Short mmCIF file of C-alpha atoms and ligand atoms in Angstrom, two decimals:
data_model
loop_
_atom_site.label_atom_id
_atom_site.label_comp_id
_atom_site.label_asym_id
_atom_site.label_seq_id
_atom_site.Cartn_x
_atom_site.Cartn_y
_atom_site.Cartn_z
CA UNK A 13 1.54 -15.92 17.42
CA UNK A 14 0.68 -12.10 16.96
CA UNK A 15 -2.60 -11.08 18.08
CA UNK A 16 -4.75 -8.35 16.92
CA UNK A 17 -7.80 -9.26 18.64
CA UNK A 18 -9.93 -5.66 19.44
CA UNK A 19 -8.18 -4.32 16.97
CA UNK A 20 -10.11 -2.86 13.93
CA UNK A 21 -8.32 -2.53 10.46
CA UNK A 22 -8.79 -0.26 7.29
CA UNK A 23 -7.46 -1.86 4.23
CA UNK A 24 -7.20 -0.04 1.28
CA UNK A 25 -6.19 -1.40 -2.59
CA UNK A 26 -7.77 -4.61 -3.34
CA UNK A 27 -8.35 -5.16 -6.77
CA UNK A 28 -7.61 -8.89 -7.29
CA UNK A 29 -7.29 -12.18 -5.46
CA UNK A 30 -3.66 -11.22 -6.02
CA UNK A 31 -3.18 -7.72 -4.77
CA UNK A 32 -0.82 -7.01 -2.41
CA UNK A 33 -3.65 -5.60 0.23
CA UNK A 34 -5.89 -9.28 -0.05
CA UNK A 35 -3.24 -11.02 1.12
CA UNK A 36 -2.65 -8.59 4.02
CA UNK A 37 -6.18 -8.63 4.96
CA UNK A 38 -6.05 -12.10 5.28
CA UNK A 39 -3.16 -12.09 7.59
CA UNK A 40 -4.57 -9.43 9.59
CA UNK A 41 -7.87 -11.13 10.05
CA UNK A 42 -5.81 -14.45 10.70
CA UNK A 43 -4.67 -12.43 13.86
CA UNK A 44 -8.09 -11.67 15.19
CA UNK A 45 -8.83 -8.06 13.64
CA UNK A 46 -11.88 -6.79 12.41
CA UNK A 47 -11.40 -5.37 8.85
CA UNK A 48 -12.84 -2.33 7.07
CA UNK A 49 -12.33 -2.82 3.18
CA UNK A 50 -12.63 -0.15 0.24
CA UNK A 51 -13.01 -0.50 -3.10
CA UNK A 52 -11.66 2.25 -5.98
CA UNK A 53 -15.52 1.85 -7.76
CA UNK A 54 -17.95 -0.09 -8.52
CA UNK A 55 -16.22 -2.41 -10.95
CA UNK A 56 -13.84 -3.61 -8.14
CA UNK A 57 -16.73 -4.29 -5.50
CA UNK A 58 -17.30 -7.80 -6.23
CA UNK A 59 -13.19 -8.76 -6.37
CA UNK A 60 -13.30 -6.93 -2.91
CA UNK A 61 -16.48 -9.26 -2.02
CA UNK A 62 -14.93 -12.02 -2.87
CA UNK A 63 -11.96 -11.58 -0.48
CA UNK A 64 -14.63 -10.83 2.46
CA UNK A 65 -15.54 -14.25 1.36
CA UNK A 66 -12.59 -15.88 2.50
CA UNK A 67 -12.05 -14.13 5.62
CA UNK A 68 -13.23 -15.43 9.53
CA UNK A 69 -15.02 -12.26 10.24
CA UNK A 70 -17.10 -10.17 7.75
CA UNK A 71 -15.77 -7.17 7.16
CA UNK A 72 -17.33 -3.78 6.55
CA UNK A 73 -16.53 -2.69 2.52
CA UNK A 74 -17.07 1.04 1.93
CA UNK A 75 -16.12 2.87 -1.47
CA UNK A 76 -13.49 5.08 -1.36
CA UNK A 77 -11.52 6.80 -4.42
CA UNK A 78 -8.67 8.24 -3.13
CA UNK A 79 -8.34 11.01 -5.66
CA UNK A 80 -11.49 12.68 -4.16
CA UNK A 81 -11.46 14.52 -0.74
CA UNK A 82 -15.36 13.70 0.02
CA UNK A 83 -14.87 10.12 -0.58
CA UNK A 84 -12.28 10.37 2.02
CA UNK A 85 -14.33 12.38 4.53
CA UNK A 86 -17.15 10.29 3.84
CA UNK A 87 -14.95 7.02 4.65
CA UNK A 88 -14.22 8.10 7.79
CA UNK A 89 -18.03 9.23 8.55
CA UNK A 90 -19.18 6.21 7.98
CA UNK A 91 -16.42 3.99 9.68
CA UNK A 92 -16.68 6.70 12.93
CA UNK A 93 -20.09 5.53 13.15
CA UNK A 94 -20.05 1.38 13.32
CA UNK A 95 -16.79 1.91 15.26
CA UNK A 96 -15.94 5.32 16.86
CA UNK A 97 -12.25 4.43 16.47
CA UNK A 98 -9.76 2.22 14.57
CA UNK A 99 -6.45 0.92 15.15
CA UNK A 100 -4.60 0.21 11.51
CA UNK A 101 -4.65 1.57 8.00
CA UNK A 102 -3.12 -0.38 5.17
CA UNK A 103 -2.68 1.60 2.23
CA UNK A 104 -1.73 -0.51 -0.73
CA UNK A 105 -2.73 1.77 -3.87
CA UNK A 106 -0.75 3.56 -6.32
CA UNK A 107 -1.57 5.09 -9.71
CA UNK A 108 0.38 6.43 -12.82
CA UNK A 109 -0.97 7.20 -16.10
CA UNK A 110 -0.13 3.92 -18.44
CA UNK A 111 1.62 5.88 -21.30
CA UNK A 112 4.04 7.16 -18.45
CA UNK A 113 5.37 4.11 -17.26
CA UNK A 114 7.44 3.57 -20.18
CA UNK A 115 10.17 4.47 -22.67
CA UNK A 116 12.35 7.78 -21.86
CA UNK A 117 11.67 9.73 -18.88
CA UNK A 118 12.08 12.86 -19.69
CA UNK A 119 10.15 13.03 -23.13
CA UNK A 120 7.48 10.79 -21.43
CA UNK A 121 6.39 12.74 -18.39
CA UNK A 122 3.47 15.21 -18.56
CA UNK A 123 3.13 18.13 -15.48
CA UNK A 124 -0.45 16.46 -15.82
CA UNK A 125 0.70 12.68 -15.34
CA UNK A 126 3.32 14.02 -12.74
CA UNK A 127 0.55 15.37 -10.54
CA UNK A 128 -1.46 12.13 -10.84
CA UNK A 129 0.90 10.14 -9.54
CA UNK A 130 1.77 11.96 -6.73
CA UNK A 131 -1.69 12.64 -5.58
CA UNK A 132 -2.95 9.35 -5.73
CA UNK A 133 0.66 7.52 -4.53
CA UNK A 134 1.87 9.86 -1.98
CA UNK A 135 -0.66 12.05 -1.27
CA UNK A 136 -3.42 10.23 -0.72
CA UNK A 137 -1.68 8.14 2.33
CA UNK A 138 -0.90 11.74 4.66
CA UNK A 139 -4.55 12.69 3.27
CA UNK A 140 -5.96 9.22 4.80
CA UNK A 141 -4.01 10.15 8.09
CA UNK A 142 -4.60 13.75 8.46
CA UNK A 143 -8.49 12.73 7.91
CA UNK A 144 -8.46 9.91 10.33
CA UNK A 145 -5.99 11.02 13.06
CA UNK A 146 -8.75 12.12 15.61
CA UNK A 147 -10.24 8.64 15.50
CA UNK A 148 -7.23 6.68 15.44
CA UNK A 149 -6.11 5.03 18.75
CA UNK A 150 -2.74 5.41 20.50
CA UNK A 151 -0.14 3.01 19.03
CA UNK A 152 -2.13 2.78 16.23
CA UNK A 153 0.13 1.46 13.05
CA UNK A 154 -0.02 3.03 9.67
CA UNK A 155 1.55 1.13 6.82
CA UNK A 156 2.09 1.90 2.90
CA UNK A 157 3.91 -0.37 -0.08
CA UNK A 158 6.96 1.40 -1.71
CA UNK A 159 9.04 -0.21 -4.47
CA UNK A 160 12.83 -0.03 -4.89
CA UNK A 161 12.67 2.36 -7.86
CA UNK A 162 11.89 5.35 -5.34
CA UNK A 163 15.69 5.33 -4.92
CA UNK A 164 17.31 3.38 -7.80
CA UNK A 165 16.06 4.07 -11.42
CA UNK A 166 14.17 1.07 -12.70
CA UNK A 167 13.80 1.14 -16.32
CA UNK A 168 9.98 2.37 -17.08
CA UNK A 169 9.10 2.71 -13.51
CA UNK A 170 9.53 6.59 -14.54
CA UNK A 171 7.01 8.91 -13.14
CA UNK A 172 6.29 5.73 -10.31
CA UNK A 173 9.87 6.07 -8.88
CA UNK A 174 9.84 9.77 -8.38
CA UNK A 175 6.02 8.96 -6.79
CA UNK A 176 7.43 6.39 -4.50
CA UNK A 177 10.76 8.38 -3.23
CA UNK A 178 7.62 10.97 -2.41
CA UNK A 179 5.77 8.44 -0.49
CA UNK A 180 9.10 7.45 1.47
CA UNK A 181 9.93 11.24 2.70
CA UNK A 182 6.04 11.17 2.98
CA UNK A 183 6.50 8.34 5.48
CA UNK A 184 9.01 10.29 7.60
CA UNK A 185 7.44 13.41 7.71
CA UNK A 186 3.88 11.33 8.65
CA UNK A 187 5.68 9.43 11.58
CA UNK A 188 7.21 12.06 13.30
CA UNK A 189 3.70 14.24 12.77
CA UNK A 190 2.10 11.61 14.58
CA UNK A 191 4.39 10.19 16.75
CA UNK A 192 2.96 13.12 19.33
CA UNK A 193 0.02 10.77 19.47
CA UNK A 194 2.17 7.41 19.57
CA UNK A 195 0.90 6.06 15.96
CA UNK A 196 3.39 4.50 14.16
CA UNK A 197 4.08 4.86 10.28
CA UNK A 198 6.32 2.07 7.93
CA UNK A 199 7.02 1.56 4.65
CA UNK A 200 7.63 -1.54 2.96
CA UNK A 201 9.47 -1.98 0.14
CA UNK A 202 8.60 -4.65 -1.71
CA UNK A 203 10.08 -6.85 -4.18
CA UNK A 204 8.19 -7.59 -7.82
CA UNK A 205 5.41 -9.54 -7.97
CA UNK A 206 2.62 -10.90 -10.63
CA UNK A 207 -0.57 -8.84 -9.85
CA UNK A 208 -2.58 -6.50 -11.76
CA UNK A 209 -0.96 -3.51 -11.13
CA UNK A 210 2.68 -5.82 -12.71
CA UNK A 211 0.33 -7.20 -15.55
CA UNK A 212 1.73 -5.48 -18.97
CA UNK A 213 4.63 -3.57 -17.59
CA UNK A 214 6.87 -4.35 -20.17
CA UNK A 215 9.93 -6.47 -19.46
CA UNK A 216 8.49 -7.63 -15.72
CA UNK A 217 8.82 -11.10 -16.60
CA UNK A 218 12.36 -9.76 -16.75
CA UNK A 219 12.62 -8.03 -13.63
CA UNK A 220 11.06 -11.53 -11.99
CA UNK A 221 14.02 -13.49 -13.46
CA UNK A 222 16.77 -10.74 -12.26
CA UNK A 223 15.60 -11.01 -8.74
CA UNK A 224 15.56 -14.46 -8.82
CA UNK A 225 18.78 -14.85 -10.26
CA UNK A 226 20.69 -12.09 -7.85
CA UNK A 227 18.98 -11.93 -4.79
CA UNK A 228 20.51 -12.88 -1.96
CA UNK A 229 17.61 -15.72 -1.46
CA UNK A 230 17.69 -16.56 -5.10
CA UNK A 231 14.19 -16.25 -5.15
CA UNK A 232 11.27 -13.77 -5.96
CA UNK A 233 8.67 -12.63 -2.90
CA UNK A 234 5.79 -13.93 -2.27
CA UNK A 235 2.27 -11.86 -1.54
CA UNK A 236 2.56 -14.16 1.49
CA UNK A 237 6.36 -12.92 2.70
CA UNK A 238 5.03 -9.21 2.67
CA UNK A 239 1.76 -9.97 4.60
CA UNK A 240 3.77 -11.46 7.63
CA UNK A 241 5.61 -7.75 7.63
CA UNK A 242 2.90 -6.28 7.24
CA UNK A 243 1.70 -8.15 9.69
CA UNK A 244 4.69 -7.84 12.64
CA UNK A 245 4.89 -4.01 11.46
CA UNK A 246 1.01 -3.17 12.71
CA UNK A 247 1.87 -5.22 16.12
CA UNK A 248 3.18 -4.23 19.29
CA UNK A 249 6.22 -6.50 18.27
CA UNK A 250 6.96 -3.21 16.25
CA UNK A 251 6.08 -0.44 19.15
CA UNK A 252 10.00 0.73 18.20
CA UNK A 253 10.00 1.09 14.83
CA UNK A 254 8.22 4.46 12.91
CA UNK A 255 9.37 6.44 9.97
CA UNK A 256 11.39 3.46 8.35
CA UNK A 257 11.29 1.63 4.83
CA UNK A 258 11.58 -2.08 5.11
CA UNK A 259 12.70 -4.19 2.80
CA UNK A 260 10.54 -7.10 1.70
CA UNK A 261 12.41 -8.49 -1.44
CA UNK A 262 15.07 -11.46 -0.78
CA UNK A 263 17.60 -8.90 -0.02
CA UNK A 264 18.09 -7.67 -3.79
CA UNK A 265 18.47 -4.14 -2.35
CA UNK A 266 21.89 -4.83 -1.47
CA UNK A 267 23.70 -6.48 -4.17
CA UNK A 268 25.48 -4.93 -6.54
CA UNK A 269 27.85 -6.15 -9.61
P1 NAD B 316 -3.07 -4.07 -7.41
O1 NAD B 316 -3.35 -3.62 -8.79
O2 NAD B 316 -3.69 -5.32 -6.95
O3 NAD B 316 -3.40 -2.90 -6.36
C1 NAD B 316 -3.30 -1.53 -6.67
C2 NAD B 316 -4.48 -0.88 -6.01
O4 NAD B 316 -4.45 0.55 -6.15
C3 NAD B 316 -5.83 -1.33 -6.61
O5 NAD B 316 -6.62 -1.93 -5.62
C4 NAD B 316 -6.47 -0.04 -7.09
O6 NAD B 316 -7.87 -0.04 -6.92
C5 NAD B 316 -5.77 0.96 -6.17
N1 NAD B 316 -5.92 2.33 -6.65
C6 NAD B 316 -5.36 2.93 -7.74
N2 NAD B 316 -5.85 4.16 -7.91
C7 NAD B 316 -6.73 4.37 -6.88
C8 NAD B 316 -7.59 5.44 -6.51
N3 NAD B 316 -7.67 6.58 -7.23
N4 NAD B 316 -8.37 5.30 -5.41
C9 NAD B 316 -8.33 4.15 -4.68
N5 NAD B 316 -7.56 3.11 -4.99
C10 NAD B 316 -6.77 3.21 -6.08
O7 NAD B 316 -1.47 -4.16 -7.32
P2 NAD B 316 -0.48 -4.38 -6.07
O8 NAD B 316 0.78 -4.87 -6.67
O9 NAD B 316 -1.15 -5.16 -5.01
O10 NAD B 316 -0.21 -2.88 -5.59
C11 NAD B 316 -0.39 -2.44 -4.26
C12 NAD B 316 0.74 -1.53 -3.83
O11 NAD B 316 1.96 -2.26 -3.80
C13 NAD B 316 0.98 -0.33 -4.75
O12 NAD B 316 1.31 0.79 -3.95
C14 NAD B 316 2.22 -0.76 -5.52
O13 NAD B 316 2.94 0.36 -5.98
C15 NAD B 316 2.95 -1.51 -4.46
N6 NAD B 316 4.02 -2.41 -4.91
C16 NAD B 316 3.75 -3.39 -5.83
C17 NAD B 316 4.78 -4.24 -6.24
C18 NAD B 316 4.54 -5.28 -7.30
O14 NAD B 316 5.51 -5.72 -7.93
N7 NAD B 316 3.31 -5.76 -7.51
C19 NAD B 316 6.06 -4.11 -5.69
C20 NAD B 316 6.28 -3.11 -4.73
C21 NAD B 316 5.26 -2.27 -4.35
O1 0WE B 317 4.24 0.09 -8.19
C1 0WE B 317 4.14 -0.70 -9.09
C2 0WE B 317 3.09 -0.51 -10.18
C3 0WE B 317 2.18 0.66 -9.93
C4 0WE B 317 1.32 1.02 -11.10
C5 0WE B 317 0.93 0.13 -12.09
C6 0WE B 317 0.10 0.56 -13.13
C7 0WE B 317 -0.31 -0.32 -14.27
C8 0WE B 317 -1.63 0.11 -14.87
C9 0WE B 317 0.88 2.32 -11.17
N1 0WE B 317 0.08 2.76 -12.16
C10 0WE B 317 -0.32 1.91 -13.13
N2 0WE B 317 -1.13 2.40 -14.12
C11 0WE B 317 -1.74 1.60 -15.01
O2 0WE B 317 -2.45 2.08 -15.93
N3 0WE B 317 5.01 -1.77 -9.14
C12 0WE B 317 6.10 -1.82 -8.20
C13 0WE B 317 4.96 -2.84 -10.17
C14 0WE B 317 5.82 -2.42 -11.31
O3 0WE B 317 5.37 -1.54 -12.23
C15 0WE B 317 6.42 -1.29 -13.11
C16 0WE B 317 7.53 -2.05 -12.74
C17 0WE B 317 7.16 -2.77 -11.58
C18 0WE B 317 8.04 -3.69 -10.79
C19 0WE B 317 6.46 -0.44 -14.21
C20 0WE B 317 7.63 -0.37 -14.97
C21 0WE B 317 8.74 -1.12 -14.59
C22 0WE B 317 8.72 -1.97 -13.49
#
């Protein structure tokens, strides 16, 4: 069993029961952490209450939009003083403008809905750790969720793809920034699953079937199969690995025709 007892957690980008980041909140406070949780605004406070609900130790919630610099200064004011210092950050958040995330690339890409994407899906993760590297302890763990169309293009993933192959250099350029002060800093790439940020993609339902179909594990990933990651990536099990991309989707990365 992994143990992350005295360690303290931010998790950021719950929005559901389903999201990615309540399941790995759960599995991080399974392993003895003590969680900070943020919510986007004020419509998405009582979804992130409800998680608290269901966790063994009550966590901290604190608002945080990531497309505003104050909200992330203030974040960090406010965690620096119940806890001086923290161990993890989860980032689990990404953003494109709906009418972007379908149809032809090209035509369908604004320099307005570019920006957007980046700032909230890549940028916002280096502007979480540049604001909270002075109160982040040494092999402190960093993780973010990428998707497979960062380096393969996934029909009406669009502007998200080019986002996500941002948040993967991102990643690189992160970990060996802060591998002076032995943090740590992962990707995982997950497979496709049913939460709100999948609910009326057009032709998901489709992707779901594909995956199942040609994976390697004939099977589609559960919220559950990236929290353990998530989970082995933020231990000491992972003191080796920074910088990398992981894979979290039954192996459909690999197959081809
Ligand atoms: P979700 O809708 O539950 O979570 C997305 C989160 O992003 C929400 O909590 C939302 O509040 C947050 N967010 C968006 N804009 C924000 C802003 N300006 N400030 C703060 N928070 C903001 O969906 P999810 O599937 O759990 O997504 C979590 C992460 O996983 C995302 O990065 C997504 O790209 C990634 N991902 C999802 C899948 C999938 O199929 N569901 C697959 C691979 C990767
Ligand atoms: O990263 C994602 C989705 C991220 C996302 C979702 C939305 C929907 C609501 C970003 N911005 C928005 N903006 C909204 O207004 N995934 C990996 C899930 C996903 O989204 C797709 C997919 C898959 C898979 C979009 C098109 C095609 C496939």
């Amino acid at each position: 069993m992994i143990s992350l007892k005295n360690k303290i957690a931010l998790v950021i980008g719950i929005a559901s029961d389903r999201s990615i980041a309540t399941g790995i909140a759960k599995s991080l406070d399974k392993a003895g952490a003590k969680l900070i949780l943020t919510y986007q605004n004020e419509k998405l406070l009582s979804r992130v209450e409800k998680t608290a609900d269901d966790l063994s130790t009550k966590p901290v919630i604190l608002p945080c939009d990531l497309s505003s610099d104050a909200n992330i200064t203030n974040l960090r004011e406010q965690i620096e003083r119940t806890y001086k210092n923290i161990d993890i950050i989860v980032h689990s958040a990404a953003f494109a403008q709906r009418e972007e995330l379908s149809g032809n690339y090209l035509e369908n890409t604004t320099r307005e809905g570019f920006k957007i994407a980046h700032e909230i899906s890549s940028y916002s993760f280096s502007a979480i750790a540049k604001e909270f590297r002075a109160i982040i302890n040494p092999e402190g763990s960093l993780i973010t969720l990428s998707y497979i169309g960062a380096s393969r293009v996934v029909k009406n993933y669009n502007i998200m793809g080019v986002a996500k192959a941002s948040l993967e250099a991102n990643v690189k350029y992160m970990a060996a920034s802060l591998g002076e002060d032995n943090i740590r800093v992962n990707a995982i790439s997950a497979g496709p699953i049913k939460t709100l940020a999948a609910s009326g993609i057009s032709g998901f339902s489709e992707i779901l079937k594909i995956v199942s179909e040609r994976s390697p594990l004939k099977r589609n990933i559960s919220v559950d199969d990236v929290s353990n990651t998530a989970l082995f990536l933020v231990s000491n099990l992972a003191n080796g690995i920074t910088g990398q991309t992981i894979y979290v989707d039954a192996g459909f990365n690999i197959v081809s025709v």
